Coordinates of C-alpha atoms and ligand atoms in Angstrom, one line a residue:
M1 CA 9.4 -13.2 -12.5
K2 CA 9.2 -17.0 -12.4
E3 CA 12.8 -17.2 -11.2
I4 CA 12.3 -14.3 -8.7
R5 CA 9.3 -16.1 -7.2
A6 CA 11.2 -19.4 -7.0
R7 CA 14.1 -17.7 -5.2
A8 CA 11.7 -15.8 -2.9
K9 CA 10.0 -19.1 -2.0
E10 CA 13.3 -20.5 -0.9
L11 CA 14.3 -17.4 1.1
M12 CA 10.9 -17.0 2.7
K13 CA 10.5 -20.6 3.9
G14 CA 8.5 -20.6 7.1
F15 CA 7.1 -17.2 6.4
C16 CA 5.3 -17.3 3.1
R17 CA 4.4 -20.2 0.7
L18 CA 4.3 -18.1 -2.4
C19 CA 1.0 -19.8 -3.3
P20 CA 0.1 -19.7 -7.0
V21 CA -3.0 -17.6 -6.0
C22 CA -2.3 -15.3 -3.0
D23 CA -5.7 -15.2 -1.4
G24 CA -5.0 -15.5 2.3
R25 CA -6.3 -19.0 2.7
A26 CA -3.1 -21.1 3.4
C27 CA -1.7 -18.5 5.8
A28 CA -4.8 -17.6 7.8
G29 CA -3.8 -16.4 11.2
E30 CA -0.1 -16.2 10.4
V31 CA 0.7 -12.8 12.0
P32 CA 3.6 -12.3 12.5
G33 CA 4.3 -13.8 9.1
M34 CA 2.6 -12.9 5.8
G35 CA -1.0 -13.9 6.6
G36 CA -4.1 -12.2 7.8
A37 CA -5.3 -11.9 11.4
G38 CA -7.5 -14.5 13.1
T39 CA -9.5 -16.5 10.6
G40 CA -7.8 -14.7 7.8
G41 CA -11.2 -13.5 6.7
S42 CA -10.3 -9.9 6.1
F43 CA -7.4 -10.9 3.8
K44 CA -9.6 -13.4 2.0
N45 CA -12.3 -10.7 1.6
N46 CA -9.9 -8.4 -0.1
F47 CA -9.0 -11.0 -2.6
D48 CA -12.6 -12.2 -3.1
A49 CA -14.0 -8.7 -3.6
L50 CA -11.5 -8.0 -6.4
A51 CA -12.0 -11.4 -8.0
A52 CA -15.8 -10.8 -8.0
L53 CA -15.4 -7.8 -10.3
K54 CA -15.3 -8.4 -14.0
L55 CA -14.0 -6.0 -16.7
N56 CA -15.9 -5.0 -19.8
L57 CA -13.9 -5.8 -23.0
R58 CA -14.3 -2.7 -25.2
T59 CA -12.3 -2.3 -28.4
I60 CA -14.1 0.2 -30.7
H61 CA -12.5 3.4 -29.5
G62 CA -9.4 5.5 -30.0
A63 CA -7.4 4.6 -26.8
K64 CA -4.5 3.2 -28.8
S65 CA -1.6 4.0 -26.6
P66 CA -2.7 4.9 -23.1
R67 CA -0.8 7.2 -20.8
T68 CA -0.3 5.8 -17.2
Q69 CA 1.3 8.8 -15.5
V70 CA -0.5 10.4 -12.5
S71 CA 0.3 13.2 -10.1
L72 CA -0.8 13.1 -6.5
L73 CA 0.3 14.3 -3.1
G74 CA 2.7 16.6 -4.9
L75 CA 4.5 13.5 -6.5
D76 CA 4.7 12.6 -10.2
L77 CA 4.3 8.8 -10.7
D78 CA 5.0 6.9 -13.9
L79 CA 2.1 4.6 -13.1
P80 CA -0.7 4.8 -10.5
V81 CA 1.0 2.1 -8.4
L82 CA 3.1 2.4 -5.2
A83 CA 4.7 -0.3 -3.1
A84 CA 2.9 -0.5 0.3
P85 CA 4.9 -0.3 3.4
V86 CA 5.8 -3.9 4.4
A87 CA 8.2 -4.1 7.3
G88 CA 9.7 -6.4 9.9
T89 CA 11.8 -8.7 7.8
S90 CA 13.1 -10.9 10.7
F91 CA 9.6 -11.7 12.0
N92 CA 7.4 -11.4 8.9
L93 CA 9.4 -12.2 5.8
S94 CA 12.7 -14.1 6.0
S95 CA 15.4 -15.1 8.4
Q96 CA 17.9 -14.9 5.5
V97 CA 17.6 -11.3 4.4
S98 CA 18.4 -8.2 6.5
E99 CA 16.0 -5.4 7.0
E100 CA 18.5 -3.0 5.5
D101 CA 19.1 -5.0 2.3
Y102 CA 15.4 -5.6 1.9
I103 CA 14.3 -2.0 2.3
R104 CA 17.1 -0.7 0.0
A105 CA 15.9 -3.0 -2.7
Y106 CA 12.3 -2.1 -2.1
L107 CA 12.8 1.7 -2.2
S108 CA 15.4 1.8 -5.0
G109 CA 13.5 -0.6 -7.3
C110 CA 10.5 1.7 -7.2
A111 CA 12.6 4.8 -7.7
D112 CA 14.2 3.1 -10.7
R113 CA 10.7 2.9 -12.3
G114 CA 9.5 6.3 -11.4
T115 CA 7.3 5.5 -8.5
Y116 CA 7.5 5.5 -4.7
A117 CA 7.6 2.8 -2.0
G118 CA 6.2 3.1 1.4
C119 CA 8.4 2.0 4.3
G120 CA 7.1 0.8 7.7
D121 CA 7.7 1.4 11.3
G122 CA 7.6 -0.8 14.4
A123 CA 8.5 -1.3 18.0
Q124 CA 12.1 -1.7 17.1
D125 CA 13.5 1.7 16.2
Q126 CA 15.9 -0.1 13.8
I127 CA 13.1 -0.7 11.3
I128 CA 12.4 3.0 10.6
E129 CA 16.1 3.9 11.1
V130 CA 17.4 1.7 8.3
A131 CA 14.5 2.8 6.0
L132 CA 15.2 6.5 6.6
K133 CA 18.9 5.9 5.9
A134 CA 18.1 4.2 2.6
A135 CA 15.6 7.0 1.8
R136 CA 18.1 9.7 2.5
D137 CA 20.6 8.0 0.2
L138 CA 18.0 8.0 -2.5
G139 CA 17.3 11.7 -2.1
G140 CA 14.2 11.1 0.0
A141 CA 12.5 8.7 -2.4
A142 CA 10.2 6.9 0.1
I143 CA 6.9 7.5 1.9
P144 CA 7.5 6.5 5.5
F145 CA 4.4 5.2 7.3
L146 CA 4.8 5.8 11.0
K147 CA 2.8 4.1 13.8
P148 CA 0.2 6.1 15.7
W149 CA 2.5 6.6 18.6
A150 CA 1.9 9.1 21.4
E151 CA 1.9 12.7 20.0
E152 CA 5.4 13.8 21.0
E153 CA 7.0 10.6 19.8
L154 CA 5.2 10.8 16.5
L155 CA 6.2 14.4 16.0
A156 CA 9.8 13.5 16.7
K157 CA 9.7 10.8 14.1
I158 CA 8.1 13.1 11.5
E159 CA 11.0 15.5 12.1
R160 CA 13.3 12.6 11.2
V161 CA 11.3 11.9 8.0
R162 CA 11.6 15.5 7.0
A163 CA 15.4 15.4 7.7
A164 CA 15.7 12.3 5.4
G165 CA 14.3 14.5 2.6
C166 CA 11.0 12.6 2.1
K167 CA 8.2 14.5 0.3
A168 CA 5.3 12.9 2.1
V169 CA 4.6 11.0 5.3
G170 CA 1.8 8.7 6.5
V171 CA 0.5 7.0 9.6
D172 CA -1.1 3.6 9.5
I173 CA -3.9 4.5 11.9
D174 CA -5.3 1.0 11.7
A175 CA -2.3 -0.1 13.8
A176 CA -3.9 1.7 16.7
G177 CA -4.8 -1.5 18.5
L178 CA -1.6 -3.5 18.0
I179 CA -1.3 -5.1 21.4
T180 CA 2.2 -6.4 20.4
L181 CA 3.5 -2.8 20.4
S182 CA 2.0 -2.0 23.8
L183 CA 3.5 -5.2 25.2
M184 CA 6.9 -4.0 24.0
G185 CA 6.4 -0.7 25.9
K186 CA 5.6 1.3 22.8
P187 CA 1.9 2.2 23.1
V188 CA -0.1 3.2 20.0
S189 CA -3.6 4.5 20.2
P190 CA -6.5 5.9 18.2
K191 CA -6.6 9.7 18.0
T192 CA -9.4 12.2 17.8
V193 CA -9.8 14.5 14.8
E194 CA -8.5 17.4 16.9
E195 CA -5.3 15.4 17.8
W196 CA -4.8 14.7 14.1
Q197 CA -5.4 18.3 13.2
R198 CA -2.6 19.3 15.6
I199 CA -0.2 16.7 14.4
I200 CA -0.8 17.2 10.7
S201 CA -0.5 21.0 11.0
R202 CA 2.9 20.6 12.5
A203 CA 4.1 18.0 10.0
E204 CA 4.9 20.4 7.1
L205 CA 4.6 17.5 4.6
P206 CA 1.6 16.1 2.7
F207 CA 0.1 13.7 5.2
I208 CA -1.6 10.4 4.5
L209 CA -3.9 8.5 6.9
K210 CA -3.7 4.8 6.0
G211 CA -6.4 2.4 7.2
V212 CA -9.7 4.2 6.4
M213 CA -12.6 1.8 5.7
T214 CA -15.7 4.1 6.0
P215 CA -17.0 7.3 4.4
E216 CA -17.4 8.9 7.8
E217 CA -13.7 8.3 8.6
A218 CA -12.7 9.6 5.2
L219 CA -14.5 12.8 5.9
L220 CA -12.8 13.1 9.3
A221 CA -9.4 12.5 7.7
A222 CA -10.1 15.4 5.3
E223 CA -11.3 17.5 8.2
A224 CA -8.0 16.7 10.0
G225 CA -6.0 18.1 7.1
A226 CA -4.8 14.9 5.5
A227 CA -3.7 15.2 1.9
G228 CA -4.7 11.7 1.2
I229 CA -6.0 8.4 2.6
V230 CA -5.4 4.8 1.9
V231 CA -8.5 2.7 1.9
S232 CA -7.0 -0.3 3.6
N233 CA -7.5 -3.0 6.3
H234 CA -3.7 -3.5 6.5
G235 CA -3.8 -6.5 4.2
G236 CA -6.3 -8.1 6.7
R237 CA -3.7 -8.2 9.4
V238 CA -5.2 -6.1 12.2
L239 CA -8.9 -6.9 12.6
D240 CA -10.7 -10.1 11.6
H241 CA -14.1 -9.8 9.9
T242 CA -13.7 -6.6 7.9
P243 CA -15.1 -6.3 4.4
G244 CA -12.8 -6.4 1.4
T245 CA -11.4 -3.0 0.6
A246 CA -12.9 -3.1 -2.9
Q247 CA -16.3 -3.4 -1.3
V248 CA -16.0 -0.2 0.7
L249 CA -14.0 1.8 -1.8
P250 CA -16.9 3.3 -3.9
A251 CA -18.6 4.9 -0.9
V252 CA -15.4 6.1 0.7
A253 CA -14.2 7.6 -2.6
K254 CA -17.5 9.3 -3.2
A255 CA -17.2 11.0 0.2
V256 CA -13.8 12.7 -0.5
K257 CA -12.8 12.3 -4.1
G258 CA -11.4 15.5 -5.6
R259 CA -10.8 16.9 -2.1
I260 CA -8.0 14.6 -1.1
A261 CA -6.1 11.8 -2.8
V262 CA -7.8 8.4 -2.5
L263 CA -5.4 5.5 -2.5
A264 CA -6.5 1.9 -1.9
D265 CA -4.8 -1.5 -1.2
G266 CA -5.6 -5.1 -0.4
G267 CA -5.3 -8.1 -2.8
V268 CA -4.1 -6.1 -5.8
R269 CA -1.8 -8.3 -7.8
S270 CA -2.1 -7.4 -11.5
G271 CA -2.7 -4.5 -13.9
G272 CA -6.3 -5.7 -14.2
D273 CA -6.7 -5.4 -10.5
V274 CA -5.3 -1.8 -10.6
V275 CA -7.9 -1.0 -13.3
K276 CA -10.7 -2.4 -11.0
M277 CA -9.6 -0.4 -8.0
M278 CA -9.4 2.8 -10.1
A279 CA -12.8 2.1 -11.6
L280 CA -14.2 2.0 -8.0
G281 CA -12.7 5.5 -7.3
A282 CA -9.1 5.1 -6.3
D283 CA -6.6 7.7 -7.7
A284 CA -3.8 5.1 -7.3
V285 CA -3.2 1.8 -5.6
L286 CA -0.7 0.3 -3.2
I287 CA 0.5 -3.3 -3.4
G288 CA 2.1 -5.1 -0.5
R289 CA 3.0 -8.8 -0.5
P290 CA 4.0 -9.2 -4.2
F291 CA 6.5 -6.3 -3.8
A292 CA 8.0 -8.0 -0.8
W293 CA 8.5 -11.3 -2.8
A294 CA 10.1 -9.3 -5.6
A295 CA 12.5 -7.5 -3.2
I296 CA 13.4 -10.7 -1.5
G297 CA 13.6 -12.9 -4.5
G298 CA 15.2 -10.4 -6.9
G299 CA 16.4 -7.4 -5.0
R300 CA 16.3 -4.0 -6.6
E301 CA 16.0 -5.5 -10.1
G302 CA 13.2 -7.8 -8.9
V303 CA 11.1 -4.8 -7.8
A304 CA 11.8 -3.0 -11.0
R305 CA 10.8 -6.1 -13.0
Y306 CA 7.6 -6.5 -11.1
L307 CA 6.7 -2.8 -11.9
D308 CA 7.5 -3.4 -15.6
Q309 CA 5.1 -6.4 -15.6
L310 CA 2.4 -4.3 -13.8
K311 CA 2.8 -1.5 -16.3
N312 CA 2.5 -3.8 -19.3
E313 CA -0.5 -5.4 -17.8
L314 CA -2.1 -2.1 -17.0
I315 CA -1.5 -0.7 -20.5
Q316 CA -3.0 -3.9 -22.0
A317 CA -6.0 -3.7 -19.7
M318 CA -6.5 0.0 -20.5
V319 CA -6.4 -0.7 -24.3
L320 CA -8.9 -3.5 -23.9
T321 CA -11.3 -1.5 -21.7
G322 CA -11.0 1.7 -23.7
C323 CA -9.1 4.0 -21.3
Q324 CA -6.7 6.6 -22.7
D325 CA -5.4 7.7 -19.3
P326 CA -5.9 7.0 -15.6
A327 CA -8.5 9.7 -15.3
S328 CA -10.7 8.0 -17.8
I329 CA -10.8 4.7 -15.9
G330 CA -14.4 4.7 -14.4
P331 CA -17.3 2.4 -13.8
Q332 CA -17.9 2.0 -17.5
V333 CA -15.1 -0.6 -17.5
L334 CA -16.8 -2.8 -14.9
F335 CA -19.4 -5.4 -15.8
N336 CA -22.4 -4.7 -13.4
P337 CA -20.6 -2.1 -11.3
P338 CA -21.5 -2.2 -7.6
P339 CA -24.2 0.2 -6.6
G340 CA -22.7 3.6 -5.6
T341 CA -19.8 3.4 -8.1
D342 CA -19.6 6.7 -10.1
Ligands
LIG1 C1 4.3 -8.7 6.3 C2 3.6 -7.4 6.3 C3 4.1 -6.3 7.0 C4 3.4 -5.0 6.9 N1 3.9 -4.0 7.6 C5 3.3 -2.8 7.5 C6 3.8 -1.6 8.1 O1 4.9 -1.6 8.7 N2 3.1 -0.5 8.0 C7 1.9 -0.4 7.3 O2 1.3 0.7 7.2 N3 1.4 -1.5 6.7 C8 2.1 -2.6 6.7 N4 1.5 -3.7 6.1 C9 0.3 -3.6 5.3 C10 0.6 -3.2 3.9 O3 1.1 -1.9 3.8 C11 -0.7 -3.2 3.0 O4 -1.7 -2.4 3.6 C12 -1.1 -4.6 2.7 O5 -0.1 -5.5 2.6 C13 -1.9 -4.6 1.4 O6 -2.4 -5.8 1.0 P1 -1.7 -6.8 0.0 O7 -0.5 -7.3 0.7 O8 -2.7 -7.9 -0.2 O9 -1.4 -6.0 -1.3 C14 2.2 -4.9 6.1 C15 1.8 -6.1 5.4 C16 2.4 -7.3 5.5 C17 1.9 -8.4 4.6

């Protein structure tokens, strides 16, 4: 991983500094780029919220060789980690790697290790086009996250996702205010629960709404027919001054857990972070920036290696907190769990 990071640092010059600690401080305001919006506060809050949580070391138990597999959204995953959609290579990641090479590495590295990667969408149709082409070549092994376009455009893109053989689809509803898209003549907007009901009922795929930060919106997502949500503030890239996702996760999970899949992202970097998010109520987590480094610095193999590292760290953390399987990760592993965690 050291070599992969060094190579990524070289190839991502001008876009990402590959800081030893990826906490959103050095890159505040760098959007496009890899940073967070405005003051970078939302990105920093994601990092700080996870860093503030501590794990209980527990070793008198029988969790000797934990299982990491989970099933959600009709998908079987070897570990409760997916790569988040991270798109827009030319303006966010690197001037030296093509969108196509990047997304192929991103999707195939995850498929090699028994999990899924999300792929993103944007004003340039080429972004989703190359991703869907790569997904099709992998038998549909990707979860495309489309933008909240006008209804007809969104439905047309969902049709293309189905044609690529993908087993689930999402929309990053937190992109609803992206002025850059409107300026490029591609308007996005918030939608009512009735609009989502109509769109989701026509999608014929498990549907994920990404960018939920309150229990009220989680309930609306369930009412709209979503099969899952991602508790996310888009890595702090859309709205400044939002709390860290780990801060809102317990209340959001409590509202809908067991009814729909609860995924979460924002600042997750290690197996220990995965355990923390799951202890707060997530069924699985998404990781963004580190997968982008892995894909750029090490291609398909880099992504697979990062997943190997995460799995090893996760197993280690589960052994040392006394969790035999993902379902048994709960508030008991947290030192002073935040109120409302159960
Ligand atoms: C450069 C970059 C591009 C992104 N592009 C998308 C995208 O196209 N669609 C989307 O839903 N989220 C996108 N995201 C957000 C990620 O999916 C994810 O929510 C976020 O990166 C998680 O935080 P982390 O990077 O701290 O793990 C992007 C994030 C970054 C850093």
